[in-house]
Amino acid sequence: MSSTLSLPVGNPLVTLTHPKPSLWILELHHGVDNRLTQTLINKAIMPALDAVEREWRVHQRASVANKKPEEGKGALIIVGKKDQDKFFSNGLDFADSLKDPNFFQLTFNPMLTRLLTFPIPTIAAINGHCYAGGFMLSLVCDYRVMTDGSSRNAWMCMNEVHFGAPWPLSFTAILTAKIGDHRLHRKIALEGHRFSATEALQDGILDHIVKGKTADILAKAEEVADQVSGNAATGVWGLLKLNLYRDALEAMQKDIRLVDTRMDDAAARSRL
């Protein structure tokens, strides 16, 4: 049953494995810290997600036809590079993203939407630092399992306020859809608080923390996958999420361009 797909062909940035019928594992290995670029998203992550859904839907249709619901199970784990314990994702390659004025509208937001509505449970296996766009990548997954940071520091942080990057509307929509406490919104967005794994667990950002290395994080993520993969068998997992996150999804589809600090200051100058 185990299979491997590396994407893009010739310069792999992700590896997708299918170790058992109900589980897929998507490993990100783009450079040292998995910066999220247009190439990584469009040529690797999105095609990998398509491959997972195609394979799962074949199993799910057969399970219905054969009246064997257990064959329709499915779950996807997303993990940082397996042979290190330092980074899940360090966020966007910000300079690279600025080169494309449509980066959020045509690249990043579609990836977030795809995962937010994915038809099988998704688990982020956060095996190191999880910053900015990487934080958002983990947040659109259904479950988050993280290293406890006891053997090596690992932080979760939306640090845009510290280097002057405005948030696209999609980030705000996801934050408010996934986290209900306005005090946490302030702490995450306006203070750029650097959460330890223990803090993130206490605040409900994480579901589990695990002592150990990447293999241990993956083992816990697989345990979660085994617990919830059966909920995909009826085919409604993604449909339920379409309604659960409808407000966020509608907000993400609005083509609102970022206002940067120069534009804001220019408007203030004319007003004041």
XYZ file of C-alpha atoms in Angstrom:
272
model
C 0.000 0.000 0.000
C 2.893 2.361 0.710
C 3.593 4.748 -2.172
C 5.673 7.883 -2.679
C 5.128 10.985 -4.816
C 7.711 13.780 -4.967
C 6.745 17.190 -6.344
C 7.598 19.042 -8.460
C 9.307 16.463 -10.628
C 13.001 17.222 -10.997
C 13.172 19.549 -7.993
C 11.096 18.013 -5.190
C 9.916 20.398 -2.491
C 7.401 18.007 -0.920
C 7.102 14.263 -0.580
C 3.715 12.583 -0.298
C 3.574 9.086 1.154
C 0.623 6.742 1.577
C 1.794 4.342 4.303
C -1.592 2.706 4.890
C -5.023 2.801 3.222
C -6.463 5.512 5.472
C -3.422 7.778 5.845
C -1.391 10.185 3.710
C 1.640 12.127 4.957
C 2.762 15.319 3.217
C 6.330 16.270 4.140
C 7.522 19.805 3.379
C 11.225 20.047 2.621
C 11.757 23.400 0.944
C 15.172 24.642 2.020
C 16.112 24.822 5.674
C 12.873 26.344 6.985
C 10.033 25.630 4.525
C 9.397 29.176 3.354
C 6.067 29.230 1.547
C 6.628 30.390 -2.011
C 4.563 30.458 -5.183
C 6.479 27.457 -6.532
C 6.104 25.435 -3.342
C 2.372 26.085 -3.217
C 1.400 25.873 -6.893
C 3.812 23.187 -8.067
C 4.003 20.998 -4.968
C 1.432 21.448 -2.192
C -1.660 21.944 -4.345
C -0.933 19.026 -6.723
C -0.191 16.824 -3.697
C -3.549 17.733 -2.164
C -5.234 16.850 -5.463
C -3.467 13.478 -5.456
C -4.649 12.739 -1.915
C -8.238 13.651 -2.689
C -8.291 11.593 -5.897
C -6.984 8.511 -4.098
C -9.297 8.921 -1.119
C -12.375 9.426 -3.309
C -11.637 6.169 -5.163
C -11.584 4.356 -1.814
C -14.660 6.175 -0.522
C -16.755 5.435 -3.621
C -15.753 1.775 -3.441
C -16.648 1.658 0.247
C -20.147 2.891 -0.525
C -20.562 0.489 -3.438
C -19.272 -2.459 -1.404
C -21.054 -1.415 1.792
C -17.760 -1.429 3.657
C -17.588 1.989 5.359
C -14.240 1.251 6.972
C -12.673 1.420 3.497
C -13.742 5.063 3.181
C -11.606 6.281 6.068
C -8.984 8.936 5.424
C -6.703 11.496 7.059
C -3.806 13.699 5.968
C -0.810 14.709 8.088
C 1.331 17.709 7.093
C 4.789 17.769 8.645
C 7.986 19.773 8.304
C 11.160 18.169 7.025
C 11.483 14.861 8.861
C 15.247 14.787 9.338
C 15.316 17.947 11.476
C 13.470 19.162 14.556
C 13.761 22.921 14.126
C 11.135 24.131 11.636
C 7.601 23.298 10.595
C 7.466 26.431 8.454
C 9.044 29.831 8.943
C 6.276 31.511 6.948
C 6.308 33.248 3.606
C 9.335 34.210 1.610
C 8.102 37.782 2.044
C 10.397 39.402 -0.532
C 9.443 36.753 -3.086
C 5.720 37.183 -2.400
C 5.960 40.946 -2.950
C 7.069 40.320 -6.543
C 3.603 39.011 -7.379
C 0.753 41.482 -6.728
C -1.688 38.546 -6.928
C 0.190 36.274 -4.545
C -2.500 36.156 -1.869
C -5.480 36.246 -4.208
C -4.260 33.575 -6.634
C -1.748 31.490 -4.672
C -1.847 31.653 -0.881
C -5.576 32.093 -0.292
C -6.526 29.183 -2.594
C -4.195 26.912 -0.604
C -5.740 28.043 2.683
C -9.238 27.545 1.273
C -8.338 24.105 -0.060
C -7.161 22.922 3.341
C -9.925 24.640 5.286
C -12.480 22.631 3.281
C -10.465 19.461 2.668
C -12.763 16.400 2.580
C -10.772 14.319 5.081
C -9.325 15.265 8.487
C -6.046 17.172 8.342
C -3.446 17.185 11.113
C -0.508 19.591 11.290
C 2.477 17.794 12.827
C 4.381 20.876 13.969
C 7.927 19.678 14.473
C 9.555 23.038 15.086
C 9.076 26.784 14.717
C 5.733 27.772 13.208
C 5.734 31.407 12.130
C 3.435 33.756 10.196
C 2.221 32.010 7.036
C 3.289 28.703 8.583
C 1.093 29.497 11.590
C -1.812 30.067 9.163
C -1.026 26.823 7.349
C -1.302 24.957 10.647
C -4.458 26.845 11.655
C -6.428 25.781 8.573
C -5.734 22.151 9.448
C -8.335 20.444 11.614
C -5.911 19.384 14.360
C -2.507 20.583 15.533
C 0.127 18.436 17.263
C 3.387 20.133 18.260
C 6.696 19.349 19.868
C 6.670 20.497 23.481
C 9.914 22.423 22.976
C 11.625 20.785 25.956
C 14.673 19.591 24.041
C 14.789 22.416 21.469
C 12.971 25.744 21.399
C 9.907 25.816 19.172
C 7.623 28.840 18.908
C 4.315 29.757 17.290
C 4.072 33.397 16.288
C 2.372 35.803 13.918
C 5.193 38.346 13.855
C 4.025 40.662 11.041
C 3.427 43.528 13.461
C 7.144 43.474 14.281
C 8.414 43.818 10.714
C 5.636 45.980 9.281
C 3.661 43.587 7.101
C -0.120 44.079 6.956
C -2.376 41.046 7.151
C -4.442 39.988 4.163
C -8.144 39.636 4.958
C -7.772 35.853 4.723
C -5.544 35.776 7.834
C -8.093 37.687 9.885
C -10.944 35.519 8.612
C -9.129 32.322 9.558
C -8.067 33.625 12.965
C -11.608 34.621 13.922
C -13.073 31.384 12.541
C -10.648 29.159 14.431
C -10.076 31.119 17.652
C -13.011 32.694 19.446
C -11.361 34.761 22.182
C -10.843 38.457 21.288
C -8.023 38.654 23.827
C -6.176 35.978 21.885
C -6.799 37.869 18.638
C -5.087 40.883 20.192
C -2.260 38.767 21.567
C -1.645 37.005 18.254
C -2.154 39.837 15.761
C -1.416 43.111 17.558
C 1.208 41.964 20.034
C 2.878 39.334 17.863
C 3.208 37.162 20.948
C 5.653 34.287 20.679
C 3.821 31.265 22.057
C 5.615 28.335 23.581
C 3.964 25.004 22.875
C 2.677 24.877 26.450
C 1.097 28.329 26.145
C -0.443 27.479 22.780
C -1.944 24.310 24.225
C -3.368 26.188 27.216
C -4.872 28.825 24.919
C -6.494 26.225 22.684
C -4.351 26.866 19.610
C -2.889 23.359 19.821
C -4.637 20.063 20.494
C -1.622 18.088 21.717
C 2.028 18.629 22.581
C 4.569 15.819 22.520
C 7.966 15.335 24.090
C 10.532 14.077 21.608
C 11.595 14.528 18.018
C 9.824 14.544 14.682
C 9.169 10.799 14.763
C 7.368 11.231 18.086
C 5.299 14.151 16.777
C 4.331 12.075 13.756
C 3.396 9.118 15.931
C 0.978 11.279 17.929
C -0.394 12.845 14.744
C -0.990 9.353 13.357
C -2.772 8.400 16.563
C -5.084 11.398 16.082
C -5.555 10.431 12.438
C -6.579 6.912 13.437
C -9.117 8.313 15.882
C -10.837 10.640 13.409
C -10.261 9.121 9.953
C -13.514 7.177 10.167
C -15.423 10.462 10.154
C -14.458 10.897 6.501
C -16.151 7.666 5.432
C -19.619 9.122 4.867
C -18.245 11.871 2.627
C -19.640 14.811 4.605
C -16.513 15.953 6.473
C -15.689 18.632 3.886
C -19.340 19.597 3.406
C -19.744 20.250 7.115
C -16.672 22.477 7.045
C -18.096 24.448 4.118
C -20.893 25.571 6.413
C -18.841 25.742 9.592
C -16.389 28.182 7.984
C -18.755 29.834 5.489
C -18.172 33.379 6.762
C -14.408 32.944 6.603
C -14.569 31.428 3.126
C -16.724 34.269 1.815
C -14.344 36.823 3.278
C -11.367 35.057 1.702
C -12.962 35.250 -1.747
C -13.179 39.038 -1.632
C -10.470 40.532 -3.804
C -9.270 43.123 -1.305
C -5.718 44.310 -1.904
C -3.281 44.922 0.915
C -2.784 48.470 2.135
C 0.863 48.826 3.123
C 2.334 51.323 5.567
C 3.437 53.735 2.799
C -0.086 53.915 1.373
C -1.564 54.358 4.835
C 0.871 57.146 5.716
C 0.250 58.919 2.393
C -3.493 58.876 3.081
C -2.882 60.188 6.596
C -0.729 63.011 5.237
C -3.479 64.160 2.902
C -6.085 63.891 5.649
C -4.074 65.590 8.393
